[in-house]
Amino acid sequence: METRAVKINIPDGCNIILGQTHFIKTAEDLYEIIATTVPHARFGIAFTEASGPCLIRTEGNDDELISTCVKNLQEIGAGHVFCILLKNAFPINVLNPIKNCPEVCRIYCATANPLEVLVASTEQGNGIIGVIDGFPPKGVEGEEDKKHRKEFLRKIGYKL
């Protein structure tokens, strides 16, 4: 078995949700979830089949984000993986409905941070074994940091 790290392209102003799923209708179901949960969101979705024609299936309302999702999944090269790129929305807006989608098996990450996907390769193919999301901790939050966190959450409307 060989392992490698794949750097993922996340366009400026976007968040990514990367997960594992198992059925051909995933792309359409994820489209419906995002479009009905956050109607103003711009997004792209790509999903890799793991049997049959083994195609990358796509949906979305932003061609650039769809194309970037496809390129990310081509680099990973694993089956039954989905990539969602979101603009004008945050993962917190859609994550629970996505987790409740019947064919979604797991979420690897939901982030806007620099992202690397750890891929294992065998004779059969490739699989995701983990992700590296952002950077390591630099310390422990102090009182000023807490104050800033709380102010920020209120500024963006997530707390009263």
PDB file of C-alpha atoms in Angstrom:
ATOM      1  CA  MET A   1       0.000   0.000   0.000  1.00  0.00           C
ATOM      2  CA  GLU A   2       1.175   3.480  -0.837  1.00  0.00           C
ATOM      3  CA  THR A   3       0.002   6.714   0.749  1.00  0.00           C
ATOM      4  CA  ARG A   4       0.087  10.275  -0.508  1.00  0.00           C
ATOM      5  CA  ALA A   5      -1.225  13.682   0.453  1.00  0.00           C
ATOM      6  CA  VAL A   6      -3.405  15.520  -2.075  1.00  0.00           C
ATOM      7  CA  LYS A   7      -3.678  19.299  -1.741  1.00  0.00           C
ATOM      8  CA  ILE A   8      -7.260  20.363  -2.328  1.00  0.00           C
ATOM      9  CA  ASN A   9      -8.200  23.514  -4.215  1.00  0.00           C
ATOM     10  CA  ILE A  10     -10.682  25.662  -2.311  1.00  0.00           C
ATOM     11  CA  PRO A  11     -11.414  28.871  -4.246  1.00  0.00           C
ATOM     12  CA  ASP A  12     -11.340  32.170  -2.349  1.00  0.00           C
ATOM     13  CA  GLY A  13     -14.547  32.858  -0.482  1.00  0.00           C
ATOM     14  CA  CYS A  14     -15.589  29.198  -0.507  1.00  0.00           C
ATOM     15  CA  ASN A  15     -15.978  26.348   1.944  1.00  0.00           C
ATOM     16  CA  ILE A  16     -15.655  22.677   1.127  1.00  0.00           C
ATOM     17  CA  ILE A  17     -17.521  19.645   2.393  1.00  0.00           C
ATOM     18  CA  LEU A  18     -15.839  16.342   1.611  1.00  0.00           C
ATOM     19  CA  GLY A  19     -17.531  13.052   2.358  1.00  0.00           C
ATOM     20  CA  GLN A  20     -18.200   9.436   1.505  1.00  0.00           C
ATOM     21  CA  THR A  21     -21.411   8.229  -0.091  1.00  0.00           C
ATOM     22  CA  HIS A  22     -22.648   5.157  -1.909  1.00  0.00           C
ATOM     23  CA  PHE A  23     -25.317   5.661  -4.552  1.00  0.00           C
ATOM     24  CA  ILE A  24     -25.775   7.200  -8.001  1.00  0.00           C
ATOM     25  CA  LYS A  25     -28.518   9.607  -6.870  1.00  0.00           C
ATOM     26  CA  THR A  26     -26.168  11.361  -4.431  1.00  0.00           C
ATOM     27  CA  ALA A  27     -25.394  14.342  -6.682  1.00  0.00           C
ATOM     28  CA  GLU A  28     -29.086  15.123  -7.226  1.00  0.00           C
ATOM     29  CA  ASP A  29     -30.000  14.646  -3.569  1.00  0.00           C
ATOM     30  CA  LEU A  30     -27.174  16.916  -2.408  1.00  0.00           C
ATOM     31  CA  TYR A  31     -28.238  19.522  -4.976  1.00  0.00           C
ATOM     32  CA  GLU A  32     -31.787  19.496  -3.615  1.00  0.00           C
ATOM     33  CA  ILE A  33     -30.565  19.761  -0.018  1.00  0.00           C
ATOM     34  CA  ILE A  34     -28.392  22.800  -0.697  1.00  0.00           C
ATOM     35  CA  ALA A  35     -30.823  24.550  -3.065  1.00  0.00           C
ATOM     36  CA  THR A  36     -33.738  24.232  -0.636  1.00  0.00           C
ATOM     37  CA  THR A  37     -31.775  24.950   2.553  1.00  0.00           C
ATOM     38  CA  VAL A  38     -29.799  27.995   1.344  1.00  0.00           C
ATOM     39  CA  PRO A  39     -31.451  29.219  -1.887  1.00  0.00           C
ATOM     40  CA  HIS A  40     -28.955  32.063  -2.425  1.00  0.00           C
ATOM     41  CA  ALA A  41     -25.883  29.795  -2.208  1.00  0.00           C
ATOM     42  CA  ARG A  42     -23.609  29.280  -5.181  1.00  0.00           C
ATOM     43  CA  PHE A  43     -22.265  25.728  -5.229  1.00  0.00           C
ATOM     44  CA  GLY A  44     -20.742  22.859  -7.121  1.00  0.00           C
ATOM     45  CA  ILE A  45     -21.048  19.149  -6.397  1.00  0.00           C
ATOM     46  CA  ALA A  46     -19.099  16.197  -7.752  1.00  0.00           C
ATOM     47  CA  PHE A  47     -19.427  12.527  -6.799  1.00  0.00           C
ATOM     48  CA  THR A  48     -17.275   9.581  -7.885  1.00  0.00           C
ATOM     49  CA  GLU A  49     -18.932   6.289  -8.679  1.00  0.00           C
ATOM     50  CA  ALA A  50     -17.090   3.166  -7.498  1.00  0.00           C
ATOM     51  CA  SER A  51     -18.680   0.611  -9.851  1.00  0.00           C
ATOM     52  CA  GLY A  52     -20.279   0.378 -13.264  1.00  0.00           C
ATOM     53  CA  PRO A  53     -19.033   3.182 -15.511  1.00  0.00           C
ATOM     54  CA  CYS A  54     -17.106   4.788 -12.556  1.00  0.00           C
ATOM     55  CA  LEU A  55     -17.957   8.298 -13.706  1.00  0.00           C
ATOM     56  CA  ILE A  56     -17.687  11.557 -11.845  1.00  0.00           C
ATOM     57  CA  ARG A  57     -21.287  12.790 -11.576  1.00  0.00           C
ATOM     58  CA  THR A  58     -21.885  16.539 -11.201  1.00  0.00           C
ATOM     59  CA  GLU A  59     -24.557  19.030 -10.192  1.00  0.00           C
ATOM     60  CA  GLY A  60     -24.637  22.627  -9.001  1.00  0.00           C
ATOM     61  CA  ASN A  61     -25.417  26.157 -10.034  1.00  0.00           C
ATOM     62  CA  ASP A  62     -21.867  27.468 -10.554  1.00  0.00           C
ATOM     63  CA  ASP A  63     -19.816  25.996 -13.407  1.00  0.00           C
ATOM     64  CA  GLU A  64     -16.470  27.102 -11.942  1.00  0.00           C
ATOM     65  CA  LEU A  65     -17.206  25.451  -8.597  1.00  0.00           C
ATOM     66  CA  ILE A  66     -18.432  22.276 -10.321  1.00  0.00           C
ATOM     67  CA  SER A  67     -15.235  22.142 -12.376  1.00  0.00           C
ATOM     68  CA  THR A  68     -13.074  22.633  -9.283  1.00  0.00           C
ATOM     69  CA  CYS A  69     -14.933  19.828  -7.478  1.00  0.00           C
ATOM     70  CA  VAL A  70     -14.250  17.528 -10.439  1.00  0.00           C
ATOM     71  CA  LYS A  71     -10.545  18.408 -10.478  1.00  0.00           C
ATOM     72  CA  ASN A  72     -10.271  17.807  -6.723  1.00  0.00           C
ATOM     73  CA  LEU A  73     -11.880  14.368  -7.056  1.00  0.00           C
ATOM     74  CA  GLN A  74      -9.705  13.485 -10.035  1.00  0.00           C
ATOM     75  CA  GLU A  75      -6.631  14.233  -7.900  1.00  0.00           C
ATOM     76  CA  ILE A  76      -7.953  12.094  -5.033  1.00  0.00           C
ATOM     77  CA  GLY A  77      -8.940   9.294  -7.418  1.00  0.00           C
ATOM     78  CA  ALA A  78     -11.123   7.372  -4.933  1.00  0.00           C
ATOM     79  CA  GLY A  79     -14.596   5.982  -5.474  1.00  0.00           C
ATOM     80  CA  HIS A  80     -17.743   6.934  -3.569  1.00  0.00           C
ATOM     81  CA  VAL A  81     -16.425  10.349  -2.564  1.00  0.00           C
ATOM     82  CA  PHE A  82     -18.321  13.618  -2.871  1.00  0.00           C
ATOM     83  CA  CYS A  83     -16.997  17.159  -2.935  1.00  0.00           C
ATOM     84  CA  ILE A  84     -19.156  20.228  -2.386  1.00  0.00           C
ATOM     85  CA  LEU A  85     -17.841  23.758  -2.789  1.00  0.00           C
ATOM     86  CA  LEU A  86     -20.049  26.466  -1.266  1.00  0.00           C
ATOM     87  CA  LYS A  87     -20.066  30.205  -1.837  1.00  0.00           C
ATOM     88  CA  ASN A  88     -22.455  32.619  -0.052  1.00  0.00           C
ATOM     89  CA  ALA A  89     -23.184  29.917   2.527  1.00  0.00           C
ATOM     90  CA  PHE A  90     -21.391  28.070   5.284  1.00  0.00           C
ATOM     91  CA  PRO A  91     -21.223  24.335   5.977  1.00  0.00           C
ATOM     92  CA  ILE A  92     -23.147  24.908   9.223  1.00  0.00           C
ATOM     93  CA  ASN A  93     -26.143  25.893   7.045  1.00  0.00           C
ATOM     94  CA  VAL A  94     -26.300  22.513   5.261  1.00  0.00           C
ATOM     95  CA  LEU A  95     -24.249  20.007   7.233  1.00  0.00           C
ATOM     96  CA  ASN A  96     -27.035  18.353   9.225  1.00  0.00           C
ATOM     97  CA  PRO A  97     -29.318  17.894   6.198  1.00  0.00           C
ATOM     98  CA  ILE A  98     -26.348  16.433   4.293  1.00  0.00           C
ATOM     99  CA  LYS A  99     -25.574  14.055   7.168  1.00  0.00           C
ATOM    100  CA  ASN A 100     -29.227  12.963   7.071  1.00  0.00           C
ATOM    101  CA  CYS A 101     -29.111  12.196   3.343  1.00  0.00           C
ATOM    102  CA  PRO A 102     -29.739   8.407   3.184  1.00  0.00           C
ATOM    103  CA  GLU A 103     -26.758   7.642   0.963  1.00  0.00           C
ATOM    104  CA  VAL A 104     -24.174   9.750   2.833  1.00  0.00           C
ATOM    105  CA  CYS A 105     -21.924   7.477   4.910  1.00  0.00           C
ATOM    106  CA  ARG A 106     -19.595  10.033   6.496  1.00  0.00           C
ATOM    107  CA  ILE A 107     -18.261  13.542   6.392  1.00  0.00           C
ATOM    108  CA  TYR A 108     -14.476  13.841   6.311  1.00  0.00           C
ATOM    109  CA  CYS A 109     -14.426  17.605   6.786  1.00  0.00           C
ATOM    110  CA  ALA A 110     -16.227  20.897   6.320  1.00  0.00           C
ATOM    111  CA  THR A 111     -13.779  23.782   6.125  1.00  0.00           C
ATOM    112  CA  ALA A 112     -12.395  26.856   4.416  1.00  0.00           C
ATOM    113  CA  ASN A 113      -8.892  26.109   5.712  1.00  0.00           C
ATOM    114  CA  PRO A 114      -6.052  24.778   3.597  1.00  0.00           C
ATOM    115  CA  LEU A 115      -6.839  21.090   3.151  1.00  0.00           C
ATOM    116  CA  GLU A 116      -4.878  17.969   2.348  1.00  0.00           C
ATOM    117  CA  VAL A 117      -6.506  14.588   1.827  1.00  0.00           C
ATOM    118  CA  LEU A 118      -4.532  11.494   2.787  1.00  0.00           C
ATOM    119  CA  VAL A 119      -5.053   8.834   0.132  1.00  0.00           C
ATOM    120  CA  ALA A 120      -4.073   5.172   0.351  1.00  0.00           C
ATOM    121  CA  SER A 121      -3.550   3.224  -2.869  1.00  0.00           C
ATOM    122  CA  THR A 122      -3.720  -0.551  -3.311  1.00  0.00           C
ATOM    123  CA  GLU A 123      -3.974  -2.770  -6.385  1.00  0.00           C
ATOM    124  CA  GLN A 124      -7.765  -2.311  -6.278  1.00  0.00           C
ATOM    125  CA  GLY A 125      -7.754   1.488  -6.162  1.00  0.00           C
ATOM    126  CA  ASN A 126      -7.637   4.500  -3.867  1.00  0.00           C
ATOM    127  CA  GLY A 127      -9.363   5.421  -0.626  1.00  0.00           C
ATOM    128  CA  ILE A 128      -9.358   8.372   1.740  1.00  0.00           C
ATOM    129  CA  ILE A 129      -7.764   7.532   5.077  1.00  0.00           C
ATOM    130  CA  GLY A 130      -8.009  10.989   6.602  1.00  0.00           C
ATOM    131  CA  VAL A 131      -7.669  14.714   6.131  1.00  0.00           C
ATOM    132  CA  ILE A 132      -5.364  17.449   7.348  1.00  0.00           C
ATOM    133  CA  ASP A 133      -7.580  20.472   7.976  1.00  0.00           C
ATOM    134  CA  GLY A 134      -5.746  23.744   8.563  1.00  0.00           C
ATOM    135  CA  PHE A 135      -2.808  24.124  10.923  1.00  0.00           C
ATOM    136  CA  PRO A 136      -1.743  22.770  14.350  1.00  0.00           C
ATOM    137  CA  PRO A 137      -2.740  24.606  17.570  1.00  0.00           C
ATOM    138  CA  LYS A 138      -0.537  27.539  18.597  1.00  0.00           C
ATOM    139  CA  GLY A 139      -1.713  27.846  22.185  1.00  0.00           C
ATOM    140  CA  VAL A 140      -4.735  27.968  24.466  1.00  0.00           C
ATOM    141  CA  GLU A 141      -7.457  30.603  24.254  1.00  0.00           C
ATOM    142  CA  GLY A 142      -7.124  33.473  26.748  1.00  0.00           C
ATOM    143  CA  GLU A 143      -9.707  35.976  27.965  1.00  0.00           C
ATOM    144  CA  GLU A 144      -9.111  38.403  25.063  1.00  0.00           C
ATOM    145  CA  ASP A 145      -9.381  35.519  22.596  1.00  0.00           C
ATOM    146  CA  LYS A 146     -12.715  34.460  24.165  1.00  0.00           C
ATOM    147  CA  LYS A 147     -13.992  38.019  23.928  1.00  0.00           C
ATOM    148  CA  HIS A 148     -12.973  38.238  20.264  1.00  0.00           C
ATOM    149  CA  ARG A 149     -14.610  34.833  19.481  1.00  0.00           C
ATOM    150  CA  LYS A 150     -17.885  35.857  21.101  1.00  0.00           C
ATOM    151  CA  GLU A 151     -17.910  39.256  19.352  1.00  0.00           C
ATOM    152  CA  PHE A 152     -17.192  37.615  16.008  1.00  0.00           C
ATOM    153  CA  LEU A 153     -20.062  35.107  16.354  1.00  0.00           C
ATOM    154  CA  ARG A 154     -22.465  37.949  17.121  1.00  0.00           C
ATOM    155  CA  LYS A 155     -21.115  40.084  14.286  1.00  0.00           C
ATOM    156  CA  ILE A 156     -21.848  37.370  11.708  1.00  0.00           C
ATOM    157  CA  GLY A 157     -25.278  36.639  13.204  1.00  0.00           C
ATOM    158  CA  TYR A 158     -24.728  33.200  14.760  1.00  0.00           C
ATOM    159  CA  LYS A 159     -25.331  34.340  18.336  1.00  0.00           C
ATOM    160  CA  LEU A 160     -27.573  36.979  19.884  1.00  0.00           C
TER     161      LEU A 160
END
